Coordinates of C-alpha atoms in Angstrom, one line a residue:
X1 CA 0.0 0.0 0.0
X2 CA 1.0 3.5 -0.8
X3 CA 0.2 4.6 2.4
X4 CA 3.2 2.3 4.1
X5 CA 5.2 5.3 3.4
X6 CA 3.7 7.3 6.0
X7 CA 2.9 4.6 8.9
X8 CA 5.2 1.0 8.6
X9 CA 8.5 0.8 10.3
X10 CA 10.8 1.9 13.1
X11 CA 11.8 5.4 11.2
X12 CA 7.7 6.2 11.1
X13 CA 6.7 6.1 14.6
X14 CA 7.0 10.1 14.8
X15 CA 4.0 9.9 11.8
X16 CA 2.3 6.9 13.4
X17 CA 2.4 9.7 17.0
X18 CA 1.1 12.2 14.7
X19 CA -1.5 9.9 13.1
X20 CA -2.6 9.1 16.7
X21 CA -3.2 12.2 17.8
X22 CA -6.0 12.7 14.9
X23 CA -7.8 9.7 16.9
X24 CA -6.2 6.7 14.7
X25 CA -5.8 3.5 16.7
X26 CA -2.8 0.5 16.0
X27 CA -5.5 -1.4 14.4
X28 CA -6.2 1.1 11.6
X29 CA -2.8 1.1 11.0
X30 CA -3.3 -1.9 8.4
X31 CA -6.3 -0.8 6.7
X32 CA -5.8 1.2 3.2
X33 CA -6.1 5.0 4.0
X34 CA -8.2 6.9 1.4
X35 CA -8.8 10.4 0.7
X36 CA -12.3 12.1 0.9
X37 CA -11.4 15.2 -0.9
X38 CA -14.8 17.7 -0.5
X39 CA -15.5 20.7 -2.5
X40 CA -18.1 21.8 0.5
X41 CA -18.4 25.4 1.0
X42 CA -21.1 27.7 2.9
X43 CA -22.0 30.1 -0.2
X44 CA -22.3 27.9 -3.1
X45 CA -25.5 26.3 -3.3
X46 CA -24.0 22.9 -5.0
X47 CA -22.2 22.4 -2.7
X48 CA -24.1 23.0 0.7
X49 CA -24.9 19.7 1.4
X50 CA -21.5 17.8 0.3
X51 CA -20.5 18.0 4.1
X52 CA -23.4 15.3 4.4
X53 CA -22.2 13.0 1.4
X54 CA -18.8 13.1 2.9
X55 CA -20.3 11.7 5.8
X56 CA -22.0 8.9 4.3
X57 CA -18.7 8.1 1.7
X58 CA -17.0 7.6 5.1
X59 CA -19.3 5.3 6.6
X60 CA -19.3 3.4 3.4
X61 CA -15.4 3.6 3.7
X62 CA -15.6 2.3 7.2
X63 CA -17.9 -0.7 6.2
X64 CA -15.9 -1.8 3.6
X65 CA -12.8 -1.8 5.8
X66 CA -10.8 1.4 5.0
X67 CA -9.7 4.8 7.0
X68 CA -11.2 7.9 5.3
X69 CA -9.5 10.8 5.8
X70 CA -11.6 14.0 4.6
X71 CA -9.9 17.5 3.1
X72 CA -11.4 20.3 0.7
X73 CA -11.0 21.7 -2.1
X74 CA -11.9 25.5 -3.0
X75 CA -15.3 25.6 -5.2
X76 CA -16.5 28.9 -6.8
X77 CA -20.1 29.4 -8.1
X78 CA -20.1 30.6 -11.2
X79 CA -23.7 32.2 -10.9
X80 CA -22.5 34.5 -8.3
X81 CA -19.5 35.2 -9.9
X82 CA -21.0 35.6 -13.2
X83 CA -21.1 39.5 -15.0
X84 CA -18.7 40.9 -12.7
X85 CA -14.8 40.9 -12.4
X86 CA -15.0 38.0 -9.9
X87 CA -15.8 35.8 -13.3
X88 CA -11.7 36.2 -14.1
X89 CA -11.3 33.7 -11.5
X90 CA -13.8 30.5 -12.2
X91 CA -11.8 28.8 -15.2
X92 CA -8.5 30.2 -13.6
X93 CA -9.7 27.6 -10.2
X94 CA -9.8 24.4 -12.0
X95 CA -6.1 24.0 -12.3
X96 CA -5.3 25.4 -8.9
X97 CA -8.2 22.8 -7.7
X98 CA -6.3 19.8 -9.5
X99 CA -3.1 21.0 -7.8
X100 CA -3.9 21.5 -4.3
X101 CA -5.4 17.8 -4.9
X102 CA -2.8 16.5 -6.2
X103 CA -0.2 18.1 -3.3
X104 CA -2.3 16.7 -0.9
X105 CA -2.6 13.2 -2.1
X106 CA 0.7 12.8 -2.3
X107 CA 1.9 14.3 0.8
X108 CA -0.2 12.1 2.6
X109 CA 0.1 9.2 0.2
X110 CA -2.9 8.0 0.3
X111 CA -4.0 4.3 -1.1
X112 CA -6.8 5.8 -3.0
X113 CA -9.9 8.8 -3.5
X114 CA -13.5 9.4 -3.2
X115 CA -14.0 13.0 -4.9
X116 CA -17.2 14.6 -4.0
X117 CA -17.8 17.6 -6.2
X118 CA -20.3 20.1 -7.8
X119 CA -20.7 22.5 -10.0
X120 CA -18.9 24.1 -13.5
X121 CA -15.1 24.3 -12.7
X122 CA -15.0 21.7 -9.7
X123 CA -15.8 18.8 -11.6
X124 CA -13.5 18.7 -14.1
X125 CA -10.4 19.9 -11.8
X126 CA -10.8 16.9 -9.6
X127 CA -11.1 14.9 -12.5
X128 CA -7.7 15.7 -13.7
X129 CA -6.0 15.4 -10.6
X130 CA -7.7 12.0 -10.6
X131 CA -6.1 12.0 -14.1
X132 CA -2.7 12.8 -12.8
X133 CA -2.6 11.2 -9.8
X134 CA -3.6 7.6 -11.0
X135 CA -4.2 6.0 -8.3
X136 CA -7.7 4.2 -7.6
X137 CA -10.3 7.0 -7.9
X138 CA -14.1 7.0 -8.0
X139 CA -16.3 10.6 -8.0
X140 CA -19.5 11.1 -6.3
X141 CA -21.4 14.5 -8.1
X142 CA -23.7 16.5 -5.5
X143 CA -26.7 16.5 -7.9
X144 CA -29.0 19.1 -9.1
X145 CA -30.8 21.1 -7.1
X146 CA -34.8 21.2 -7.9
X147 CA -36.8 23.7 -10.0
X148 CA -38.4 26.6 -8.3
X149 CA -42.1 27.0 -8.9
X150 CA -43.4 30.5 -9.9
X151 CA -46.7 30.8 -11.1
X152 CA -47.2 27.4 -11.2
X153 CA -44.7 27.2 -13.5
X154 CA -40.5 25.5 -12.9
X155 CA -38.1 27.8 -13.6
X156 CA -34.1 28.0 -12.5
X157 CA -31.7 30.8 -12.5
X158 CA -31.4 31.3 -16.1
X159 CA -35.3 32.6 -15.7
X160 CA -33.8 34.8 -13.4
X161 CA -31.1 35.8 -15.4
X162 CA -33.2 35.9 -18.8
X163 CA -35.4 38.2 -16.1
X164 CA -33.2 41.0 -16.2
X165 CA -33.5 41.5 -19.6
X166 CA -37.4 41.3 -19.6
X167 CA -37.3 43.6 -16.5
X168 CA -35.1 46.6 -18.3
X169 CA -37.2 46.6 -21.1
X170 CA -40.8 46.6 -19.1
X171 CA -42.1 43.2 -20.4
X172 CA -42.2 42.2 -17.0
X173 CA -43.2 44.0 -13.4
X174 CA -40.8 44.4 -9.9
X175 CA -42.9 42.3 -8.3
X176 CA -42.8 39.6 -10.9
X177 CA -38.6 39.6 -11.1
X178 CA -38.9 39.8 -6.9
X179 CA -40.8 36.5 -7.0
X180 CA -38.4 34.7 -9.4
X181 CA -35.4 36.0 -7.3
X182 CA -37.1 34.8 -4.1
X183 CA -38.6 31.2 -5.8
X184 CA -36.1 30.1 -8.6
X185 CA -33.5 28.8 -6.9
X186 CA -34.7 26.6 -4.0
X187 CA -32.1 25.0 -2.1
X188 CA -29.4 22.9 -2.5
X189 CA -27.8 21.5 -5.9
X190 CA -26.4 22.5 -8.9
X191 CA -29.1 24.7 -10.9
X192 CA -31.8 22.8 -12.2
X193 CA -31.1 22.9 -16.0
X194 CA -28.7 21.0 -17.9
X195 CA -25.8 23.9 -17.5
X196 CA -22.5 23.1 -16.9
X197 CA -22.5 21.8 -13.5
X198 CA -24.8 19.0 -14.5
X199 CA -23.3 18.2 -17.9
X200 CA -20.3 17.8 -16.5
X201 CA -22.2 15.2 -13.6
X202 CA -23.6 13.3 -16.6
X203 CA -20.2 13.3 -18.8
X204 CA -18.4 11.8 -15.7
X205 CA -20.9 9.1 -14.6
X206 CA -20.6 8.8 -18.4
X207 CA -16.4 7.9 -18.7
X208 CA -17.2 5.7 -16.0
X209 CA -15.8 7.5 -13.0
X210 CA -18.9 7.7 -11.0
X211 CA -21.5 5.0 -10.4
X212 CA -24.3 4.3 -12.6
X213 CA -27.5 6.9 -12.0
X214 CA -25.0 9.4 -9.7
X215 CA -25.0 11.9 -12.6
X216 CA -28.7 13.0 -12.3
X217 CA -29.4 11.8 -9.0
X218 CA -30.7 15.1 -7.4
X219 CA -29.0 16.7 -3.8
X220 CA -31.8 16.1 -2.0
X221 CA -32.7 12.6 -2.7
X222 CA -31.7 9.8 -0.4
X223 CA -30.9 8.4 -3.6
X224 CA -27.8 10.7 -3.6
X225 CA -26.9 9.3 -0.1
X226 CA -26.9 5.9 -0.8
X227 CA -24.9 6.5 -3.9
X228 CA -21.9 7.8 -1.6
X229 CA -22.1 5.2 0.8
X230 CA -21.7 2.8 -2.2
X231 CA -18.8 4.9 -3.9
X232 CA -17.4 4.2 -0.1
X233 CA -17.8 0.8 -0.5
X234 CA -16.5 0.7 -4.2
X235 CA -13.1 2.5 -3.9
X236 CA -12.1 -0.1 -1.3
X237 CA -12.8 -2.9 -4.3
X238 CA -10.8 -0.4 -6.7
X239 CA -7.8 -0.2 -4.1
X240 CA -7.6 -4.0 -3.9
X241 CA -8.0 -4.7 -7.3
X242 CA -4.9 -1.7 -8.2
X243 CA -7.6 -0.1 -10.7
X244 CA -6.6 3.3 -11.6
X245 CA -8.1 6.5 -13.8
X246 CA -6.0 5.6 -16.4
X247 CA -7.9 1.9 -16.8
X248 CA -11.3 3.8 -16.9
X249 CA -10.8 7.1 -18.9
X250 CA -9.4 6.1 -22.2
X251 CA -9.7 7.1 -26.0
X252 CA -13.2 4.8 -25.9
X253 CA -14.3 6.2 -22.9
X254 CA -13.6 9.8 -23.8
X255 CA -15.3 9.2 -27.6
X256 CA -18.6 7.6 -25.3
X257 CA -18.7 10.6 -22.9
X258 CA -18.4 12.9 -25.9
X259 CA -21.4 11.2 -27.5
X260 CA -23.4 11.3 -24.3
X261 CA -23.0 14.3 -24.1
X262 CA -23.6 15.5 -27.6
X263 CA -27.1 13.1 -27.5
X264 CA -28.2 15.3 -24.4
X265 CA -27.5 18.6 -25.7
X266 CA -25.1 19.7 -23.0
X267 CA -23.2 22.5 -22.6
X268 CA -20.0 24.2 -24.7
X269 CA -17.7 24.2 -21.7
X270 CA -17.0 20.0 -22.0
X271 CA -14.6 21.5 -25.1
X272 CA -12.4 22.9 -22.6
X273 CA -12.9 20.2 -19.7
X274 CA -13.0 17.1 -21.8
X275 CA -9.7 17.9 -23.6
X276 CA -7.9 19.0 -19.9
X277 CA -9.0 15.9 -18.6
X278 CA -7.7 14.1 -21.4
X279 CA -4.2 15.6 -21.4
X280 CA -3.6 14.8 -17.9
X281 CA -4.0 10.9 -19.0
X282 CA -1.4 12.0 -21.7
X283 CA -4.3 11.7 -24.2
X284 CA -5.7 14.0 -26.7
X285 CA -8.9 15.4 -27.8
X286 CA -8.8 18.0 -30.8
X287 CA -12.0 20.3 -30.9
X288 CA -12.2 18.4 -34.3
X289 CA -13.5 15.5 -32.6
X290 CA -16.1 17.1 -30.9
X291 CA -17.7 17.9 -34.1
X292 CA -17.1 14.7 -35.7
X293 CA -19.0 12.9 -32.9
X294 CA -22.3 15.4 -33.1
X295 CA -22.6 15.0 -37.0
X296 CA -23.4 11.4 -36.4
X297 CA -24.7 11.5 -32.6
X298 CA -28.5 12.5 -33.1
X299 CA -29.9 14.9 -30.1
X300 CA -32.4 12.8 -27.6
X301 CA -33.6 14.7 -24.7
X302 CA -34.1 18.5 -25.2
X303 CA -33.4 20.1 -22.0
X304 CA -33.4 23.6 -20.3
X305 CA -31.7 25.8 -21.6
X306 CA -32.6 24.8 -25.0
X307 CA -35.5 22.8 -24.3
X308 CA -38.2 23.5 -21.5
X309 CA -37.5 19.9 -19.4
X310 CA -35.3 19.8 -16.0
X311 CA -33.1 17.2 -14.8
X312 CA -35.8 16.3 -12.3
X313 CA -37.3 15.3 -15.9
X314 CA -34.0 13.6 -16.9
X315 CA -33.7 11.5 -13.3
X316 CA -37.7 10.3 -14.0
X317 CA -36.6 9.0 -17.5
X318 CA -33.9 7.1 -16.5
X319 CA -30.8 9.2 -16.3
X320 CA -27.0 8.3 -18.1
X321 CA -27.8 4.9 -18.4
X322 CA -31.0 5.3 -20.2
X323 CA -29.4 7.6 -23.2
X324 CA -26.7 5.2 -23.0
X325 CA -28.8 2.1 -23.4
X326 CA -30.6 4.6 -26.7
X327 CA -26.6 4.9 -27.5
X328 CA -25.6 1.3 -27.7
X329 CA -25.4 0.7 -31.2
X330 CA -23.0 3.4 -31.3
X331 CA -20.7 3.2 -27.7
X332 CA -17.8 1.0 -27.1
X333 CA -19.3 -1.4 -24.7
X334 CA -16.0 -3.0 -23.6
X335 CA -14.9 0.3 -21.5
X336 CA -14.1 -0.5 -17.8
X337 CA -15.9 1.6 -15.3
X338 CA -15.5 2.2 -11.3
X339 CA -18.0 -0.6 -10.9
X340 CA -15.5 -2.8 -12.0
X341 CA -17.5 -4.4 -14.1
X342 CA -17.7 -2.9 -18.1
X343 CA -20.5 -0.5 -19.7
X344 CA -21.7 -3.6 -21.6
X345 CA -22.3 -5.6 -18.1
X346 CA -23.6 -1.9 -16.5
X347 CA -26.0 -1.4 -19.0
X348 CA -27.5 -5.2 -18.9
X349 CA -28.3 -4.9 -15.3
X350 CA -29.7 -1.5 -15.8
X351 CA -34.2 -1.6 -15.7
X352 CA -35.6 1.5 -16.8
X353 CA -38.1 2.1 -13.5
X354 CA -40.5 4.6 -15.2
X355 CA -41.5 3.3 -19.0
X356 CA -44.0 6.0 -19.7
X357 CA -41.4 8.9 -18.9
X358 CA -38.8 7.1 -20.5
X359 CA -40.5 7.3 -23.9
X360 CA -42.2 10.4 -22.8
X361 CA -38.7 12.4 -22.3
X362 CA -36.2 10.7 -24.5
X363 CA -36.5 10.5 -28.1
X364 CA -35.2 7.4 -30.5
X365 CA -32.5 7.5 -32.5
X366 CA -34.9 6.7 -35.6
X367 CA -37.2 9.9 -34.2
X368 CA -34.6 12.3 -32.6
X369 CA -35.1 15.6 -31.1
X370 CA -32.4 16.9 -33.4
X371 CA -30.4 15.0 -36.1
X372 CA -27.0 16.1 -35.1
X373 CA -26.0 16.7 -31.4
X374 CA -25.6 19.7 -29.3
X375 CA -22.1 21.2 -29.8
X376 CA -21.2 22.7 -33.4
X377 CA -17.5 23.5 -34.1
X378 CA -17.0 26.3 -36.2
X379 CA -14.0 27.9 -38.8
X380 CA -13.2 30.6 -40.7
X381 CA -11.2 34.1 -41.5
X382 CA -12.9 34.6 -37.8
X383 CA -11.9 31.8 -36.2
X384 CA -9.2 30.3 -37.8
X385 CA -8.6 27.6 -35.2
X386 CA -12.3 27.1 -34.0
X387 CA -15.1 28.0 -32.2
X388 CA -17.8 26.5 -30.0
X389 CA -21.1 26.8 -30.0
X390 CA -24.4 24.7 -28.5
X391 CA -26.5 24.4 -32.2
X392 CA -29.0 22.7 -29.7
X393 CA -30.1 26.0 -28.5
X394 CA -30.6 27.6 -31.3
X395 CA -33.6 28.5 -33.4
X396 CA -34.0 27.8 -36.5
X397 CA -34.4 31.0 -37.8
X398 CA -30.6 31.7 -36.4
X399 CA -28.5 28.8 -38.3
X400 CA -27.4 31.1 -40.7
X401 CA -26.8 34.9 -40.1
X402 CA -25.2 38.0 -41.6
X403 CA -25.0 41.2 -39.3
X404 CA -22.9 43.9 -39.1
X405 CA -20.4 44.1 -36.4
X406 CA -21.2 45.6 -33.2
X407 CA -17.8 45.7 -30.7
X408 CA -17.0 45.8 -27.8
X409 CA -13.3 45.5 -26.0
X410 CA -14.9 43.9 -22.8
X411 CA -18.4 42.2 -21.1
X412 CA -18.9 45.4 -18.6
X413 CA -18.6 47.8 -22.1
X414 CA -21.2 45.4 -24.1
X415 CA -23.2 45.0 -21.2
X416 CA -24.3 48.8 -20.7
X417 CA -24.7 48.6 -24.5
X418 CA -27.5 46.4 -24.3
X419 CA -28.7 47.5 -20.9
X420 CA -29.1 51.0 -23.0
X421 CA -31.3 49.5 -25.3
X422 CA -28.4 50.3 -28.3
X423 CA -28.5 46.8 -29.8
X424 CA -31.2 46.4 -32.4
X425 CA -32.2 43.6 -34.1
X426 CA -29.8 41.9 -37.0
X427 CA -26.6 43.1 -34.7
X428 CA -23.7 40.3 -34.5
X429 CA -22.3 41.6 -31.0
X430 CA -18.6 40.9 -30.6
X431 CA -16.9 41.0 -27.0
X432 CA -13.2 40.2 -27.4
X433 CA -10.2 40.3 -24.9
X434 CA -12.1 38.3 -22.8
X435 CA -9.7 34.8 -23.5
X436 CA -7.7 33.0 -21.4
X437 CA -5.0 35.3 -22.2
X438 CA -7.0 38.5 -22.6
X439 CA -9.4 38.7 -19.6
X440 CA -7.7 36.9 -18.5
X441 CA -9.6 33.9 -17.1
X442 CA -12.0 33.4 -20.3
X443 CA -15.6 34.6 -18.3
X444 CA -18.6 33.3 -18.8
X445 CA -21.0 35.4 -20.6
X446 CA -24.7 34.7 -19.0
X447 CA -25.4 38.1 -18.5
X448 CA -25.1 39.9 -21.7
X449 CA -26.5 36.8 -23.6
X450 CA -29.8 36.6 -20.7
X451 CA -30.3 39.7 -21.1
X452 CA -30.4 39.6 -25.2
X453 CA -32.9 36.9 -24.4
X454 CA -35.0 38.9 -21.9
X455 CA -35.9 41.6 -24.4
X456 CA -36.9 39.1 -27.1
X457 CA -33.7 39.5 -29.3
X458 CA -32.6 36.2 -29.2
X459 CA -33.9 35.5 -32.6
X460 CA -32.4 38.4 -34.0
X461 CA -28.8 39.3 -32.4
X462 CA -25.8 37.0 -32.6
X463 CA -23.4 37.1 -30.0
X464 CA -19.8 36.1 -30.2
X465 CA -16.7 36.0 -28.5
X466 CA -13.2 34.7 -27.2
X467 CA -14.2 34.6 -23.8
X468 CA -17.1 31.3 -23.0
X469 CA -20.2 31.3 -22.2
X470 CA -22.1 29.4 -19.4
X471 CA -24.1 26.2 -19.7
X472 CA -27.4 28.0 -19.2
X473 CA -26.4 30.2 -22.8
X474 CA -29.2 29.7 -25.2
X475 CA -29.5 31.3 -29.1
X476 CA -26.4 32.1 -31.4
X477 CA -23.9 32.7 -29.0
X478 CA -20.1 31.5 -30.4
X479 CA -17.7 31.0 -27.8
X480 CA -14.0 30.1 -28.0
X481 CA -13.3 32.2 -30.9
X482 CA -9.6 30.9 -31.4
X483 CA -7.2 32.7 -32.1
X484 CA -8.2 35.3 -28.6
X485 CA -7.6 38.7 -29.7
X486 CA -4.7 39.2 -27.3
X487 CA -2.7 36.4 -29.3
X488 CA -4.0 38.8 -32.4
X489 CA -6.5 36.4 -33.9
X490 CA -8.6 37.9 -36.9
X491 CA -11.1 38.9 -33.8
X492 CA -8.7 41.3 -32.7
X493 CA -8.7 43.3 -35.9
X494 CA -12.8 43.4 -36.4
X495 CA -14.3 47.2 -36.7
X496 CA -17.6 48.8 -36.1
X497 CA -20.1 47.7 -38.9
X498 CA -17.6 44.6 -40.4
X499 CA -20.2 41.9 -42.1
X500 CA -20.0 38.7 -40.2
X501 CA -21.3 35.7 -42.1
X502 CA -22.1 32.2 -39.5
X503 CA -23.5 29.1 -40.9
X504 CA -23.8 27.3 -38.2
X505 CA -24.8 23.4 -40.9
X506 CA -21.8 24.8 -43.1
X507 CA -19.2 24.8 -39.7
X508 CA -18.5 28.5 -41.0
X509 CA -17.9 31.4 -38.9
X510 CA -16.7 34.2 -41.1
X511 CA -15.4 37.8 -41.2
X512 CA -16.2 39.7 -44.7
X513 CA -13.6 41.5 -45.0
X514 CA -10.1 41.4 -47.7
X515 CA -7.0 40.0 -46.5
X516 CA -5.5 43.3 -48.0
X517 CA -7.6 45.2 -45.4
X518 CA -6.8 42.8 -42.4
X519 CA -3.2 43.1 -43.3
X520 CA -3.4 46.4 -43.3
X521 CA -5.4 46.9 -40.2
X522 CA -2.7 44.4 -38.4
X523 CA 0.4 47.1 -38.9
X524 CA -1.4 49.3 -36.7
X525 CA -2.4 46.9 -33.6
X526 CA -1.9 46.9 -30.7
X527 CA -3.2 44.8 -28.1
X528 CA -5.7 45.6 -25.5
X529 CA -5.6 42.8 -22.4
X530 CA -7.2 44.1 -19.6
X531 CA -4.8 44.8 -16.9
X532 CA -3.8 42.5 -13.8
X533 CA -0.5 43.3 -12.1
X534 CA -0.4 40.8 -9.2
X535 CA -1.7 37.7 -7.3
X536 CA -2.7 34.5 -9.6
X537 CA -4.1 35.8 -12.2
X538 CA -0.3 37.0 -13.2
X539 CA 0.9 33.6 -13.2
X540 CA -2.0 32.3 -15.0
X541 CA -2.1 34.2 -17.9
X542 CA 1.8 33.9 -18.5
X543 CA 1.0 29.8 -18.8
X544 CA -2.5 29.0 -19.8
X545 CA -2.6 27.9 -23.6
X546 CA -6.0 28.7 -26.4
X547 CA -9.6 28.0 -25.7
X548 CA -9.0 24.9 -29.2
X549 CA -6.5 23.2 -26.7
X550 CA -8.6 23.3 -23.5
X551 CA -7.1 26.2 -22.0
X552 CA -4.8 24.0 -20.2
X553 CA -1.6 25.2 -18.8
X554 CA 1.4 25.0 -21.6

């Protein structure tokens, strides 16, 4: 056992003192320590209630004959960081999360991991330092948190968000955004939707790193609590057995969580985690693939933002397993997963519970909510190396738009644009220096694109940029613009009232202008980053690579 380092022989008594006097006893000296590494916090809602799964992945620890020792991780939420400064700082906290993980694993050296976290950035950075780490691993996601009701009607925070919009521009009253503020979110979870938090739930029950049904399994469901007791249970098997990350997350497994994912519409951000996840396997995912895999991955389950269903909807239906059971024909089956047992032997013990909703909220592959799946990768004299965008949430009407260019050199100066009613319909926004480079920190851009939704432009405005947007983004919204205007990509060197062309079933994201002009216009540029002189963000910027590559540190 790894953990003989810190508590076998003479020259370890000083640790075994020290191990002692954190309430250990000679007999637990034997047993396989494991880590219980918690993201719980006291101000993000996802994560509220993690102090209670820890507490039931200990027990199952503890059952199963192991020492759980529990530590934390930081967590942002995204929602509350979101249209402000403070959003420099959520992508920034996934690598910092991966490496206070992985410095405290290996101090400690323990035999193996239980990871219990929530929400957009949290995820993903535990998964690579489970990535890194390699050594037995299993993840148990908080869960979603459950729609409000207003009205009689769910709704989540992007009604709240989308709100703000409708409120500015008098389609709605005070009293009508006061009871959507007070009602939509309603306790614990991750929001309700199928935003990033819960994508990235789904995509890792869907590599095989979490138990089958944890994905949509909601925060306040015993359900969820029997699940980490389980996960206790199971990282003791993985421990004895020497089955690591590295076993689970391979090329097949990352091609099956991509096509999960595309089939359930999720959001843009799994182009930046999928591919940091990858890396720290030392595999690789171009943005390429991504596209390759939602041209012939047909969209099943039409949730919010795009659609009007929850993931209380998604959990009645059957979950992961049930779009993976629509998937088989096109999944590699053979995949290992944490229940030691493969997706082949997972899926033939799985019985859908609910028939009716089943049908009722996930579509056939022969009848399909959309042919192609949810993420749409797009080139051109814009974005030369790529761009993201979730097709799945957009109308018809917007799959192909020309608009003159509308810019803006941050979110804060696009922002009181709109909030000034100065957007009008057939605008193509463009908000640049907001990259990993540029902001830097690559925000998410809710707010400007709620709000575009909130006064009924949606349908009529395109919006895109190098920074990213959130899960909960809906309409023609094109993130990822690669190259970021700080590294003087072609978005850099857009002026007021340039024609942008995006065909969204042509992959083309175009600027109409001459390469005479651009040439021209690039003699005279000079960047405009927006300005951080000390702390993190300093040390961030100098090593994160482009949004195409995951924004992973080069």
């Amino acid at each position: 056992m790894r953990s003989d380092n810190i508590k076998k022989g003479l020259e370890r008594a000083p640790h075994r003192s020290l191990l002692k006097a954190v309430g250990l006893i000679d007999e637990e000296m034997d047993l396989p320590f494991i880590g219980v590494v918690n993201s719980w916090n006291e101000i993000v809602p996802g994560h509220i209630h993690l102090n209670k799964l820890a507490e039931a992945v200990k027990a199952g620890i503890r059952t199963a004959g192991g020492v759980p020792f529990e530590f934390n991780t930081i967590g942002i939420c995204d929602g509350i960081a979101m249209g402000h400064t403070g959003m420099k700082n959520s992508l920034p906290s996934r690598e910092l999360i991966a490496d206070s993980i992985e410095l405290m694993v290996e101090a400690h050296q323990f035999d193996g991991m239980v990871m219990i976290p929530t929400c957009d950035k949290i995820v993903p950075g535990h998964l690579m330092a489970a990535g890194r780490l390699d050594i037995p691993a299993i993840v148990v996601t908080g869960g979603p948190m459950l729609p409000g009701i207003v009205g009689d009607e769910p709704c989540d925070l992007i009604s709240l968000f989308e709100a703000v919009g409708a409120s500015q521009s008098k389609k709605i009253t005070e009293q009508d955004l006061k009871n959507l503020e007070d009602l939509s979110c309603c306790g614990a979870g991750s929001c309700a939707g199928l935003f990033t938090a819960n994508t990235m739930a789904c995509v890792t029950e869907a590599l095989g790193m979490s138990l089958p049904g944890c994905g949509t399994a909601h925060a306040v469901d015993a359900k969820k609590t029997r699940i980490a007791k389980h996960s206790g249970m199971k990282i003791m098997e993985l421990v004895e057995k020497g089955m690591t990350p590295s076993e689970i997350v391979t090329q097949e497994s990352l091609d099956n969580a991509i096509r999960v994912d595309m089939a359930i519409g999720g959001s843009s951000n799994t182009a930046l985690h999928l591919p940091a996840i990858a890396s720290e396997i030392g595999l690789r995912i171009s943005l390429s693939r991504f596209d390759e895999i939602s041209r012939e991955t047909p969209h099943l389950i039409n949730l919010r933002p795009g659609g009007s269903r929850y993931l209380i909807d998604f959990e009645r239906a059957g979950g992961v397993p049930a779009i993976q059971q629509r998937l088989r024909e096109k999944l590699d089956l053979d995949v290992k997963t944490v229940t030691g047992k493969s997706l082949r032997e997972n899926l033939e013990e799985y019985t859908i519970i609910n028939p009716h909703a089943n049908r009722e909220i996930i579509a056939t592959l022969e009848s399909p909510v959309h042919a192609e799946g949810g993420i749409a990768v797009l080139t051109g004299s814009l974005a030369p190396l790529g761009s993201v965008i979730k097709q799945t949430a957009v109308s018809q009407k917007m799959m192909r738009f020309s608009g003159p260019a509308r810019v803006f050199d941050s979110e804060e100066i696009a922002m009181k644009a709109i909030m000034a009613n100065k957007i009008k319909s057939g605008d193509c926004i463009i908000i640049r220096y907001e990259g990993p480079k540029g902001g830097p920190g690559m925000r998410e851009m809710l707010s400007p694109t709620a709000a575009i939704a909130g006064m009924g432009l949606i349908d009529s405005v395109a919006l895109i940029t190098d920074g990213r947007f959130s899960g909960g983004t809906r309409g023609p919204c094109i993130g990822h613009v690669s190259p970021e205007a700080a590294e003087g990509g072609p978005i850099a060197l857009v002026k007021e009232g340039d024609l942008i062309e995006i065909d969204i079933p042509g992959r083309l994201l175009n600027l109409k202008v001459s390469d005479k002009e651009l040439d021209k216009r690039r003699k005279t540029w000079s960047p405009k980053v927006q300005e951080v002189t000390k702390g993190y963000l300093v040390r961030y910027r100098k090593q994160v690579s482009s949004a195409d590559k995951g924004a992973i540190f080069s």
